Structure formats: C-alpha cells, structure tokens
C-alpha cells in the first residue's frame, strides 16, 4: 500500500486552531481508515490521535479534568469525547436558526449547492424530524428564481426531494432556453443596437453600413473635408467659443455651462410614441447632447427606435435603449403579464420620475430583477409606471456592456456616472451590487454571534495573587446611560452577571460621538498576571509594501471585533468588573486585555490564509487589486469571513480609489503620511513631561 501522508496537526502551537474540530477529526478518521487503522487496538488509535493532534493539543489533553468512570481517557473514544467537549463551543440554537433563515440562494448558485449549504447549517439548529420541512420552506422562500417559487407553491403535500427535483428541472430548462434564445437573437441584437461613444460633441467619422465616411470638423458635412476652400464654415464665427473657422455644433472647446438643456430621451424631431423617463439630476450629474443624422447628413430624419431583447428574471422582454434615462422602466401592462408574482415595493423617498416635458410620471412601485444579455448578467431596480415605453436605462447599459453601433444615431456623453455597480443601500452605507449576496453580514446589529471554531484561553501566571478592586462611583447623570449599555451588552451575550469573583476591576466611562457611553474595564492589575501571546503584530512597512500597484481598495471593519471572539470559561473571571448595577464578567474577549491583540491578529491571519489581495491589522481589513481583480478578491474575502460567521459594520468602504490605513493615505498614485501638518506646526513643548511623547515619536 502506498504511503499516506498524515493530516496536518490540529494545534501544533498555542493559539486558535486553523480548522474546526469536527472537520479535523473527520479528516483524521478518514486517514485512520485508509491506513488500516480499524484493526488497531484502542490504545494505539489513541496514541495516533495524540501524535497527530500536535504538541499544544497534547498539552491541553493532559490538563483536562478527570471524567466519570463511564468515559476513560486511556481509550480512543474517550479521548475523542473529551477533546470534542473542549474544542467545540456551546451552540446558541436561536442564533443558529437565525443564520439558517437568513441564508438565501446566491445568484448563479445551483439548487444542489444551496441545499448542501442548508443541510450544513441545519446541523446546529436542532430541528429534529422537522429538518427536511424547514429546508423545503427555506428553498421556497429564499430561492433566487421566482419561477421555482411559483411552481413549488402549486404543489400539494410537497416533500423535500420533490422540491429539489422540480427546482433542478426548472433550472435546466432555463439554461437550455437561454442558450437557444441567445443563438437565435444574437445576430438581430447586434444589428439593432448601435454604438454609444463618449468623445464629446465633435463627430469626426460617420459609419453607414460597412462604409466609413470622413466628416468635416468645421461644419460636420460628409461631402467634403475641412481643407475644402468651399466649406461654408471657414469664415464663420462659432457661437460657443467665439472663434473663426467652425460652427458651434462642431466646437471642440469646453461647452458653456447650461442649467436646463438636458436631454432625457434619444430621439429625432419626427419620432413618435410615449415619452421617456428620467430621474431629475443636477447639472453636475449628467449633461448630454444628441445629434441625429441620416446617411446624407440631414438632421431631423426619421430614425428607428433602438431596441434590445433582454432576459428579465428568465422572461424575454424587448426594451428601448435610452441613454437619457438614469433608470430602467417597465409599463404596468408588461408587468401584469410577465411579473405579476413579483412584489412591488414603495419607491424610495427623494426619487421622482418626470417626462421630457417635465410632467410628473405616476410610478406604481419598483422591484429588483436579474437581467441577462448574451453572456452578461446584472441586477437592477425596475420602476413600474402606468403607461409608456419599456426603457433600458444607463444603469443596465453600463453593467451589461451594451455598445450602440451604426451611423443613423450618434450619442455623445459629455459627462457620465462611471460607476460599474448598482449600489444597494444597507444601513447607513452603500453596498455594491456584485456583493449584495453578503448583505446578511451587515444586517441586524442587535445580534452578535461568535466566530465559528475560535476561542481564546488566557494563560495566567499563578504566582500573581488575584486583586479585588473597589467600585469607582459614577455621577448620577451617567448611571442611567451605563445601565442601558450594560443591558445591551448582556442581551447580546457579550457579558453576564455573576455573584463573586477573585479578580474584580473597576470601569472607566467615555462618551461616543453619538452621545452614548463606552464602558472600558481597567485591567491593569489583571494584565500583570496575564502571559501574553508571542505572535507578532505585522509592521506597517510590510503591510504598505504589499499594496503597491493596486488601483481599487475596499476597507472592511468588524463589528465590535473583540466581542466576536469567544472567551474560554476558565478565563472569564479575569474580566470581572464592578458597577453600580452589580458584578459582571465578559463572555467574549474585551478591550484592555493584554493578550487580546496578538491572539486576534493570529486568528485573522489564519482565517484569511491563502487569499490574495488582502491585508489585515487586527480588525482593519484591506482588500485591493486592479479593477475586476479587486472585485474578485473582495468576493473571496467576504465568502471566507462569512463562512466563519463574522459580522461587519457600516464603517466599511468599497471600491475606493484612496483609503486611510494606519495613519497613511493609500492610492494608485502612491502612499503618503496622513495628518502630518498638525504635528509639524504644533507648539514646542515647554515641560519635560510633555516633551517625552514628542521625543519618542521622532526617535
């Protein structure tokens, strides 16, 4: 039999295991079976387990408390049980069920992968015999395909296996229909959709069919070139720049700012049909000039509407391509025929739609849809109106990469929003559309789960005697705010009330910008007994050096970072603190504990190990890359953090050209020190006590 490599050690050195215990023991038992270990004695299996678990794992095993006679440490099963009890944290069923209910099918995720994920999440939910029914209900509620939901709701006495088979059939049918539809409509789409350029208001070349004509840059005619002495514009004065030699329509100078002449629809003078719609914008948001010519250069000729067939939630719909509309629109008639199962929501406040003539458009509501065109897929918000054309606005033109080809119509955008993502509002910040599937990581800040498989046990110097400190009295005006903060932390599972403790520390209260209070525990006496972890924090130069050549940055910030790391029960008495409401202790890692930074940095690096384009310093995570490379790196980082159950807050920033990180401003142009002016212009210290920090800073 070929040699089998042993599984990696579960815990080789002090710290947090790199993989959960259940995952590691499964790998070990597979190795044991493959190497013929089923024939080994219980003592030999136990010896192999301790050998593979690592040096630190063996040390922990030897320090475990004595167990009842029914469980013997000298047998393999007994050793597995005590290690499992130690390394597997207690499960909060309520939080696990919430995480299960929040799991929605991601865009492009197959039903098999989705069901596998639900089964994994249900293991800790204690559903019992109701597991299959809960998974079935979750598929119906959170499926990404409305057709699947409609079809499953039509079934009576629906079982899980039947729901999965039905969903798979619909998925396969939609893929085949899409492939057939793309092959039939690709040629038609390329003929009907014309080229959109952003060269300003100076068309120099006009294409008619496959023939290319040169355009006079003085008058715009295709019958001669600019050097022709008979050009009518040679001695004419431009109304825009006041220079001689060209007409205003061909002026290359910066256009004079206008306040009202904004184009809302791509059309010609003789075009008919219902008006287009737009979101009213300020002059700085978008200024468009449209020039419509026929093949002979005459203005005002009849022009076809620019139409495009796209798949909206799997339904083919023909839309008018409108570069003057900031949003995409469907009429009530089309919505009633094809999307009646979609739930309309109220239009967000501040968004108003008006026609080209500035008349208010009645909007019934809006809904989110997945739109596909050829091999491209994007999500956007469709607004449903009483009547009018079905419009494909700039939001989809950009994300689907639609090019407008041909000479019958030319559109020149003088300024345009270059955002490639349709933002999703999540809390107080904007979440890019391509990571919208991770919005559960930012929602519901009232629940703060712990990071999966991670626990911190503080190593203590036994020679240091515990110290019981007295209560520090607070002003009466502050006590109510402190009581509210204590209740909030207790409801989130961060702290718990206790009766007594060997270690007792006082608290220090500070105010936040919001007016609330922050409770800090003075752990200076406790830290004298704490043996800090030797894991080093990264140097700033090393982190900044990795960010070179990056163009886009995203900054992730963990919500109450330390409070997401579970504190071992044996270490909790160290964090006991006294307040006017009684004695409390932390169930999670708290600020002020000297061992926390190194342990937290080690945990973050182990979670992000193997990923490219990411650096972290404690709870500050930077994702970087070039354009699409950055987006892919961000998706991988969020996927990894989500798998550990990490929660992020609304301080996160996405798709930034520059960010502030560790006192430096980082951009594609380089790295510079932030806020150095205040230090350079600060007054010279007059006293030795004040001079010391300055001396240490400059040294």
XYZ file of C-alpha atoms in Angstrom:
699
model
C 0.000 0.000 0.000
C 1.322 3.461 -0.917
C 2.443 5.759 1.876
C -0.316 8.024 3.188
C 0.596 11.466 4.460
C -0.685 12.288 7.916
C -3.273 15.040 8.386
C -1.871 18.434 9.442
C -1.597 18.921 13.230
C -4.776 20.262 14.768
C -2.986 22.513 17.265
C 0.795 22.493 16.910
C 1.416 25.673 18.931
C -0.530 27.833 21.376
C -3.373 29.777 19.832
C -6.525 29.190 17.856
C -6.925 26.041 15.696
C -6.823 26.737 11.969
C -9.769 24.421 11.230
C -12.835 23.431 13.296
C -12.554 20.286 15.389
C -15.290 18.353 13.565
C -13.614 18.964 10.230
C -10.202 17.894 11.521
C -11.423 14.726 13.299
C -13.267 13.716 10.126
C -10.007 14.022 8.155
C -8.150 12.055 10.840
C -10.671 9.196 10.891
C -10.515 9.013 7.084
C -6.734 8.749 7.337
C -7.076 6.109 10.068
C -9.395 4.018 7.925
C -7.279 4.373 4.778
C -4.126 3.303 6.619
C -5.741 0.187 8.061
C -6.279 1.672 11.490
C -9.607 -0.136 12.047
C -7.551 -3.168 13.058
C -5.527 -1.241 15.651
C -6.213 -1.533 19.353
C -7.956 1.299 21.208
C -4.670 2.275 22.867
C -2.850 2.508 19.529
C -5.657 4.596 17.990
C -5.463 6.918 20.966
C -1.685 7.208 20.569
C -2.047 8.050 16.862
C -4.678 10.668 17.720
C -2.413 12.365 20.251
C 0.531 12.162 17.858
C -1.404 13.879 15.062
C -3.121 16.478 17.233
C 0.102 18.409 17.787
C 2.287 19.471 20.710
C -0.108 22.077 22.087
C -3.040 19.712 21.624
C -1.261 17.058 23.699
C -0.533 19.610 26.423
C -4.201 20.595 26.606
C -5.252 16.936 26.682
C -3.007 16.250 29.668
C -4.522 19.170 31.605
C -8.170 18.207 31.093
C -10.126 17.495 34.294
C -10.939 13.963 35.411
C -14.103 12.473 33.954
C -16.625 9.908 35.247
C -15.703 6.236 35.076
C -18.019 5.810 32.075
C -15.555 7.819 29.976
C -11.951 6.644 30.156
C -9.144 8.822 28.877
C -6.998 5.787 28.053
C -9.319 4.718 25.205
C -9.692 6.216 21.760
C -13.402 7.047 22.054
C -12.881 8.583 25.488
C -10.067 10.783 24.196
C -12.177 11.922 21.243
C -15.092 12.788 23.512
C -13.136 14.915 25.976
C -11.345 16.756 23.165
C -14.660 17.332 21.418
C -16.203 18.753 24.590
C -13.238 21.084 24.958
C -12.823 22.372 21.397
C -16.453 22.564 20.259
C -18.100 25.676 21.731
C -21.644 25.589 23.035
C -24.228 26.268 20.351
C -26.815 29.038 20.609
C -29.764 27.420 18.853
C -31.622 30.722 18.430
C -28.645 32.350 16.697
C -28.019 29.262 14.536
C -31.651 29.184 13.414
C -31.492 32.878 12.586
C -28.387 32.236 10.476
C -30.229 29.370 8.763
C -33.239 31.558 7.937
C -31.017 34.317 6.579
C -29.277 32.012 4.095
C -30.609 32.862 0.631
C -29.696 31.285 -2.674
C -26.972 33.328 -4.321
C -27.081 34.461 -7.929
C -25.747 31.665 -10.135
C -25.742 29.125 -7.276
C -27.249 25.762 -8.236
C -30.024 24.209 -6.189
C -27.754 21.293 -5.214
C -25.130 23.637 -3.736
C -27.831 25.650 -1.986
C -29.415 22.570 -0.404
C -25.988 21.304 0.701
C -25.352 24.619 2.431
C -28.756 24.482 4.148
C -28.082 20.941 5.368
C -24.777 22.052 6.848
C -26.418 24.988 8.642
C -29.301 22.839 9.920
C -26.941 20.533 11.841
C -26.717 23.050 14.692
C -30.346 24.197 14.576
C -31.853 21.232 16.461
C -34.785 20.907 14.056
C -35.030 17.171 14.680
C -37.612 15.408 12.460
C -38.632 18.805 11.043
C -35.266 19.288 9.277
C -36.466 18.352 5.777
C -39.554 20.541 6.096
C -37.506 23.530 7.252
C -35.099 23.110 4.314
C -38.056 22.805 1.930
C -39.621 26.012 3.282
C -36.287 27.826 3.059
C -35.915 26.839 -0.609
C -39.365 28.220 -1.406
C -38.790 31.459 0.479
C -35.170 32.234 -0.438
C -34.802 30.812 -3.957
C -33.197 33.183 -6.457
C -35.581 32.051 -9.231
C -39.202 33.288 -8.961
C -40.380 30.537 -11.320
C -39.182 27.902 -8.854
C -41.134 29.550 -6.041
C -44.320 29.743 -8.129
C -44.074 26.130 -9.224
C -43.389 24.785 -5.722
C -46.281 26.731 -4.215
C -48.633 24.992 -6.650
C -47.759 21.554 -5.251
C -49.772 19.834 -2.526
C -48.046 17.673 0.091
C -44.682 18.799 -1.246
C -41.683 16.846 0.062
C -38.074 17.993 0.090
C -36.920 15.538 -2.595
C -39.782 16.586 -4.853
C -38.952 20.265 -4.335
C -35.307 19.669 -5.236
C -36.182 17.715 -8.389
C -38.668 20.373 -9.511
C -36.164 23.174 -8.912
C -33.448 21.301 -10.834
C -35.795 20.746 -13.782
C -36.676 24.446 -13.932
C -33.011 25.446 -13.659
C -32.016 23.138 -16.518
C -34.943 24.325 -18.648
C -33.987 27.976 -18.132
C -30.363 27.266 -19.087
C -31.390 25.478 -22.276
C -33.904 28.203 -23.173
C -31.265 30.853 -22.607
C -28.762 29.031 -24.827
C -31.333 28.626 -27.606
C -32.533 32.221 -27.269
C -29.010 33.616 -27.394
C -28.194 31.723 -30.582
C -31.387 32.969 -32.276
C -31.256 36.608 -31.216
C -27.528 37.409 -31.153
C -27.373 38.475 -34.809
C -30.568 40.526 -34.523
C -29.393 42.240 -31.363
C -26.085 43.257 -32.926
C -27.923 44.802 -35.878
C -30.488 46.692 -33.797
C -28.167 48.105 -31.128
C -25.975 50.983 -32.202
C -22.707 52.357 -30.878
C -22.587 54.673 -27.849
C -19.473 56.866 -27.647
C -18.236 59.467 -25.197
C -15.921 61.535 -27.407
C -17.620 64.831 -26.611
C -19.689 66.799 -29.153
C -17.366 66.504 -32.154
C -18.255 63.649 -34.526
C -15.408 63.201 -36.997
C -16.363 59.861 -38.567
C -19.779 58.562 -39.657
C -20.461 54.899 -40.498
C -23.257 53.823 -42.846
C -23.427 50.051 -43.073
C -19.885 48.922 -43.737
C -18.828 52.153 -45.497
C -16.866 54.758 -43.499
C -17.153 58.477 -44.353
C -14.901 61.289 -43.217
C -16.600 64.246 -41.577
C -15.581 67.896 -41.921
C -14.598 69.113 -38.475
C -15.643 72.668 -39.442
C -19.281 72.148 -40.497
C -19.963 68.428 -39.954
C -20.655 67.625 -43.607
C -19.692 64.257 -45.075
C -19.466 65.692 -48.631
C -16.051 67.299 -48.157
C -13.185 67.581 -45.686
C -12.021 70.576 -43.638
C -9.381 71.674 -46.169
C -12.032 72.297 -48.840
C -11.971 76.073 -49.659
C -15.725 75.979 -50.367
C -16.649 74.928 -46.807
C -19.272 77.370 -45.507
C -17.820 77.374 -42.004
C -14.309 78.540 -42.891
C -15.078 82.225 -42.235
C -17.955 81.769 -39.757
C -17.783 82.686 -36.072
C -18.561 79.952 -33.518
C -21.363 80.901 -31.118
C -19.762 78.807 -28.402
C -16.080 79.776 -28.269
C -16.369 82.940 -30.466
C -13.516 81.719 -32.707
C -13.475 81.814 -36.525
C -13.441 78.649 -38.633
C -16.212 76.286 -37.472
C -19.846 76.033 -36.447
C -20.892 75.755 -32.793
C -22.139 72.190 -33.315
C -18.575 71.123 -34.184
C -16.862 73.178 -31.459
C -14.154 71.302 -29.560
C -13.923 73.801 -26.721
C -15.449 73.103 -23.328
C -19.166 73.814 -23.600
C -20.668 76.713 -21.682
C -22.469 75.546 -18.577
C -26.213 75.301 -19.032
C -28.848 74.743 -16.403
C -31.916 73.445 -18.231
C -30.970 71.920 -21.587
C -30.664 68.280 -20.562
C -31.653 65.543 -22.977
C -33.968 62.918 -21.462
C -34.545 60.670 -24.482
C -32.561 59.607 -27.546
C -34.957 60.535 -30.345
C -35.349 62.631 -33.524
C -37.686 65.516 -34.282
C -40.186 63.321 -36.133
C -40.182 60.376 -33.761
C -43.484 59.390 -32.208
C -44.562 57.354 -29.228
C -44.722 57.759 -25.473
C -42.108 59.848 -23.672
C -39.054 58.529 -21.895
C -38.492 58.928 -18.172
C -35.569 60.045 -16.093
C -34.520 60.803 -12.568
C -34.052 64.612 -12.410
C -30.396 65.441 -11.910
C -28.236 68.405 -11.129
C -26.022 69.943 -13.823
C -23.036 68.081 -12.433
C -24.759 64.697 -12.584
C -25.013 64.376 -16.371
C -25.157 66.648 -19.440
C -25.953 65.070 -22.812
C -26.112 66.353 -26.369
C -27.659 64.179 -29.081
C -27.173 64.672 -32.822
C -29.441 62.626 -35.124
C -28.393 62.416 -38.785
C -29.411 60.215 -41.681
C -26.969 58.725 -44.150
C -26.748 62.014 -46.065
C -26.097 64.169 -43.049
C -29.577 65.766 -42.916
C -30.976 66.490 -39.473
C -34.428 65.549 -38.359
C -34.862 62.403 -40.434
C -36.995 59.556 -39.162
C -34.998 57.092 -37.103
C -35.831 53.681 -35.759
C -36.118 53.213 -32.041
C -33.085 51.478 -30.555
C -34.398 48.236 -29.139
C -32.781 45.353 -27.307
C -34.160 42.000 -26.118
C -33.013 41.024 -22.622
C -33.998 38.294 -20.164
C -35.629 39.712 -17.015
C -35.933 37.022 -14.333
C -35.837 34.479 -17.149
C -38.523 36.231 -19.263
C -37.525 37.749 -22.662
C -38.590 41.416 -22.818
C -37.920 43.983 -25.561
C -36.735 47.331 -24.177
C -35.981 50.690 -25.785
C -32.330 51.564 -25.195
C -32.372 55.064 -23.670
C -29.075 56.705 -22.729
C -31.001 59.683 -21.378
C -32.784 57.694 -18.687
C -30.982 57.085 -15.428
C -33.204 54.117 -14.523
C -34.857 51.182 -16.271
C -38.649 51.181 -16.601
C -41.459 48.718 -17.301
C -45.066 49.573 -18.087
C -47.882 48.284 -15.909
C -49.163 46.220 -18.845
C -45.896 44.296 -19.265
C -45.518 43.878 -15.507
C -49.026 42.417 -15.175
C -48.428 39.922 -17.984
C -44.975 38.657 -17.078
C -44.067 39.598 -13.496
C -47.280 39.516 -11.511
C -45.662 37.220 -8.942
C -43.064 39.874 -8.099
C -43.842 42.001 -5.052
C -43.769 45.725 -5.750
C -42.242 47.947 -3.087
C -42.653 51.641 -2.495
C -40.340 53.955 -4.419
C -37.605 55.310 -2.096
C -38.114 58.844 -0.851
C -36.385 61.526 -2.893
C -36.719 59.698 -6.231
C -39.158 61.298 -8.670
C -39.668 60.471 -12.323
C -40.682 63.063 -14.904
C -41.097 63.099 -18.669
C -39.126 65.043 -21.268
C -41.689 67.831 -20.885
C -41.102 67.812 -17.105
C -44.517 66.344 -16.349
C -44.662 64.090 -13.311
C -44.892 60.371 -14.095
C -47.089 58.198 -11.904
C -44.999 55.326 -10.523
C -46.827 52.283 -9.183
C -43.782 50.815 -7.466
C -40.448 49.145 -8.102
C -38.915 45.674 -7.851
C -35.476 44.109 -8.095
C -34.738 41.804 -11.020
C -31.884 39.812 -12.536
C -31.237 40.841 -16.141
C -29.177 38.831 -18.639
C -27.993 39.878 -22.092
C -25.949 37.427 -24.170
C -23.401 36.112 -21.620
C -23.682 39.004 -19.165
C -25.805 39.108 -16.009
C -26.642 42.085 -13.766
C -29.118 43.041 -11.045
C -31.040 46.314 -11.093
C -34.200 48.047 -9.899
C -37.096 48.333 -12.371
C -39.665 51.106 -11.913
C -43.232 50.213 -12.938
C -45.280 53.095 -14.416
C -48.895 53.429 -15.505
C -48.124 53.778 -19.227
C -45.237 54.441 -21.550
C -42.309 52.667 -23.145
C -40.250 49.897 -21.584
C -36.845 51.516 -21.187
C -33.355 50.110 -20.690
C -31.578 52.944 -18.853
C -27.976 53.877 -18.271
C -27.782 51.619 -15.219
C -28.157 48.499 -17.378
C -26.354 49.892 -20.441
C -23.191 50.192 -18.364
C -23.410 46.921 -16.449
C -24.415 44.793 -19.439
C -21.741 46.411 -21.603
C -24.130 47.291 -24.442
C -22.468 49.036 -27.396
C -24.554 51.163 -29.763
C -23.263 50.624 -33.300
C -24.145 52.400 -36.572
C -24.430 55.895 -38.049
C -28.157 56.539 -38.022
C -27.881 57.784 -34.452
C -24.904 59.070 -32.500
C -24.965 59.939 -28.814
C -22.138 61.885 -27.218
C -21.994 61.875 -23.406
C -20.115 64.896 -22.065
C -20.238 63.564 -18.518
C -21.467 60.286 -17.171
C -21.511 58.388 -13.954
C -18.791 55.790 -14.337
C -19.949 53.543 -11.550
C -19.983 49.960 -12.700
C -22.197 48.724 -9.912
C -25.792 49.300 -8.996
C -25.492 50.189 -5.299
C -27.670 48.635 -2.665
C -28.421 50.715 0.422
C -27.588 48.679 3.532
C -27.944 50.561 6.804
C -26.021 53.838 6.560
C -23.717 52.895 3.687
C -23.853 51.702 0.089
C -23.248 48.033 -0.707
C -22.092 47.356 -4.316
C -24.392 45.119 -6.289
C -21.796 42.424 -7.008
C -21.529 41.629 -3.294
C -25.195 42.127 -2.458
C -25.480 38.442 -1.548
C -23.373 39.174 1.551
C -25.723 41.808 2.974
C -26.638 39.454 5.853
C -23.113 40.070 7.205
C -24.065 43.708 7.836
C -27.701 43.381 8.993
C -29.257 43.061 12.446
C -26.653 44.607 14.728
C -28.686 43.543 17.783
C -27.316 40.010 17.357
C -23.564 39.489 17.629
C -22.630 35.835 17.021
C -19.224 34.421 17.842
C -16.668 33.449 15.218
C -17.044 29.754 14.451
C -14.439 27.387 15.870
C -12.468 30.147 17.608
C -11.944 30.518 21.370
C -9.349 32.366 23.443
C -7.973 30.967 26.683
C -5.800 33.373 28.667
C -2.593 31.933 30.137
C -2.068 33.190 33.688
C 0.996 33.439 35.908
C -0.154 31.543 39.013
C 2.390 33.334 41.200
C 0.459 36.609 40.878
C -2.251 36.894 43.502
C -5.734 37.998 42.379
C -6.697 41.548 43.294
C -10.178 42.713 44.299
C -10.577 46.439 43.497
C -13.290 48.776 44.749
C -16.151 50.389 42.857
C -15.468 53.756 41.250
C -18.534 55.913 41.806
C -20.177 57.493 38.767
C -22.191 60.739 38.568
C -25.946 60.188 38.767
C -26.414 61.646 35.286
C -24.182 58.940 33.801
C -25.548 55.920 35.649
C -28.682 55.595 33.501
C -26.629 55.535 30.290
C -24.249 52.971 31.791
C -27.182 50.776 32.846
C -28.588 50.909 29.318
C -25.224 49.919 27.838
C -24.873 47.048 30.321
C -28.345 45.775 29.387
C -27.463 45.963 25.689
C -24.218 44.025 26.127
C -25.938 41.426 28.300
C -28.742 40.902 25.760
C -26.142 40.400 23.009
C -24.352 37.734 25.043
C -21.176 39.787 25.490
C -21.311 39.961 29.298
C -23.072 38.087 32.079
C -23.965 38.898 35.658
C -22.155 36.982 38.418
C -22.192 36.851 42.209
C -18.492 36.788 43.060
C -15.006 36.590 41.570
C -11.393 36.515 42.768
C -10.486 39.213 40.268
C -12.545 42.425 40.288
C -11.668 45.533 38.254
C -13.298 48.985 38.060
C -14.716 50.567 34.905
C -13.908 53.770 33.035
C -16.683 55.502 31.082
C -16.168 57.618 27.952
C -18.598 59.263 25.562
C -19.099 58.371 21.905
C -19.864 60.910 19.175
C -23.457 59.652 19.154
C -23.898 60.684 22.805
C -23.912 57.111 24.128
C -21.290 55.803 26.527
C -18.481 53.319 26.054
C -17.665 51.080 29.022
C -13.987 50.185 29.417
C -12.598 47.923 32.121
C -9.369 48.975 33.839
C -7.455 45.681 33.573
C -4.010 46.978 34.501
C -3.814 44.798 37.612
C -5.098 41.749 35.710
C -2.536 42.217 32.950
C 0.259 41.777 35.482
C -0.808 38.132 35.734
C -1.514 37.596 32.027
C 1.126 35.810 29.965
C 0.806 37.491 26.535
C 0.866 35.551 23.305
C 4.159 35.798 21.424
C 2.543 36.090 17.994
C 3.949 39.323 16.447
C 1.844 42.122 15.013
C 2.775 42.976 11.400
C 4.946 46.017 10.733
C 3.407 48.950 8.890
C 6.128 48.942 6.219
C 5.435 45.288 5.435
C 1.702 45.888 5.045
C 2.077 49.016 2.921
C 4.626 47.327 0.669
C 2.065 44.697 -0.342
C -0.377 47.381 -1.549
C 1.772 48.692 -4.389
C 0.342 48.753 -7.942
C -3.236 48.476 -6.625
C -5.900 50.744 -8.154
C -9.032 49.942 -6.157
C -9.391 49.417 -2.420
C -12.085 48.240 -0.034
C -11.865 48.610 3.727
C -13.696 46.125 5.964
C -14.291 46.806 9.638
C -15.516 44.119 12.022
C -18.473 44.985 14.224
C -17.272 45.038 17.859
C -14.329 42.946 16.713
C -13.042 41.582 20.037
C -16.583 40.829 21.188
C -16.964 38.314 18.325
C -14.180 36.119 19.757
C -15.420 33.730 22.448
C -13.590 33.782 25.775
C -12.868 30.446 27.437
C -14.985 29.865 30.595
C -11.830 29.447 32.700
C -10.618 32.900 31.610
C -13.839 34.832 32.159
C -13.275 35.549 35.896
C -10.220 37.609 34.895
C -12.531 40.148 33.219
C -14.930 40.588 36.156
C -15.800 44.250 36.775
C -17.847 46.077 39.383
C -20.572 48.648 38.590
C -23.419 50.345 40.444
C -25.670 47.600 38.977
C -23.567 44.773 40.377
C -20.780 42.441 39.292
C -20.363 41.334 35.654
C -17.835 39.371 33.635
C -17.155 39.115 29.902
C -18.115 36.046 27.872
C -16.219 37.435 24.894
C -12.743 38.924 24.577
C -12.747 42.512 25.835
C -10.659 45.590 25.168
C -7.794 46.201 27.567
C -6.769 42.551 27.891
C -3.047 42.451 27.068
C -3.226 39.066 25.320
C -6.070 40.129 23.004
C -4.190 41.942 20.159
C -1.746 39.140 19.350
C -4.400 36.424 19.589
C -6.833 38.404 17.458
C -4.168 39.097 14.810
C -3.292 35.388 14.708
C -6.960 34.480 14.302
C -7.495 36.987 11.468
C -4.419 35.784 9.574
C -5.473 32.148 9.943
C -8.978 32.930 8.617
C -7.618 34.852 5.616
C -4.749 32.452 4.889
C -4.381 31.534 1.220
C -6.325 34.532 -0.122
C -4.702 37.068 -2.433
C -5.167 40.827 -2.440
C -5.914 41.194 1.279
C -4.029 42.547 4.299
C -5.222 42.936 7.870
C -4.135 44.722 11.004
C -6.284 43.475 13.886
C -9.895 44.183 12.829
C -8.968 46.516 9.942
C -9.033 44.504 6.691
C -7.886 45.985 3.371
C -8.833 44.321 0.063
C -7.034 45.610 -3.023
C -6.462 44.889 -6.700
C -6.870 46.167 -10.230
C -10.485 46.689 -11.350
C -12.139 43.262 -11.710
C -9.268 41.653 -9.814
C -10.269 43.760 -6.790
C -13.918 42.690 -7.123
C -12.971 39.009 -7.250
C -10.640 39.389 -4.253
C -13.408 41.118 -2.292
C -15.896 38.347 -3.060
C -13.417 35.690 -1.905
C -12.616 37.555 1.324
C -16.297 38.070 2.164
C -17.008 34.411 1.384
C -14.251 33.309 3.773
C -15.358 35.683 6.553
C -18.997 34.693 6.065
C -18.079 31.022 6.453
C -16.725 31.849 9.920
C -19.838 33.871 10.812
C -18.016 37.216 11.004
C -20.175 40.347 11.299
C -19.171 43.668 9.687
C -20.385 47.172 10.495
C -21.416 50.161 8.397
C -17.954 51.748 8.536
C -16.899 49.558 5.603
C -15.883 51.307 2.390
C -15.977 49.749 -1.073
C -14.396 50.487 -4.474
C -12.313 53.409 -3.207
C -9.533 54.997 -5.248
C -7.836 56.003 -1.985
C -8.191 54.991 1.668
C -6.738 55.856 5.063
C -4.893 52.967 6.683
C -2.671 53.062 9.770
C -2.038 56.817 9.539
C -1.313 56.753 5.793
C -3.312 57.686 2.716
C -3.026 54.927 0.112
C -3.991 55.368 -3.546
C -2.927 54.236 -7.008
C -0.568 57.227 -7.081
C 1.366 56.116 -4.010
C 1.448 56.313 -0.214
C 1.700 59.448 1.898
C 1.505 60.197 5.609
C -1.847 61.465 6.868
C -2.282 64.490 9.166
C 1.435 65.307 9.274
C 0.714 69.054 9.062
C -0.749 69.183 12.580
C 2.396 67.608 14.015
C 4.800 69.828 12.054
C 3.025 73.013 13.165
C 2.433 72.003 16.784
C 3.889 74.225 19.506
C 7.191 73.269 21.083
C 6.583 71.560 24.472
C 7.614 73.661 27.469
C 7.783 70.939 30.122
C 9.713 67.693 30.349
C 6.562 65.641 30.999
C 5.090 66.881 27.702
C 8.383 66.596 25.798
C 8.780 62.846 26.325
C 5.997 61.756 23.904
C 7.421 64.052 21.210
C 10.940 62.712 21.676
C 9.715 59.119 21.475
C 7.646 59.931 18.370
C 10.523 61.424 16.396
C 13.022 58.826 17.564
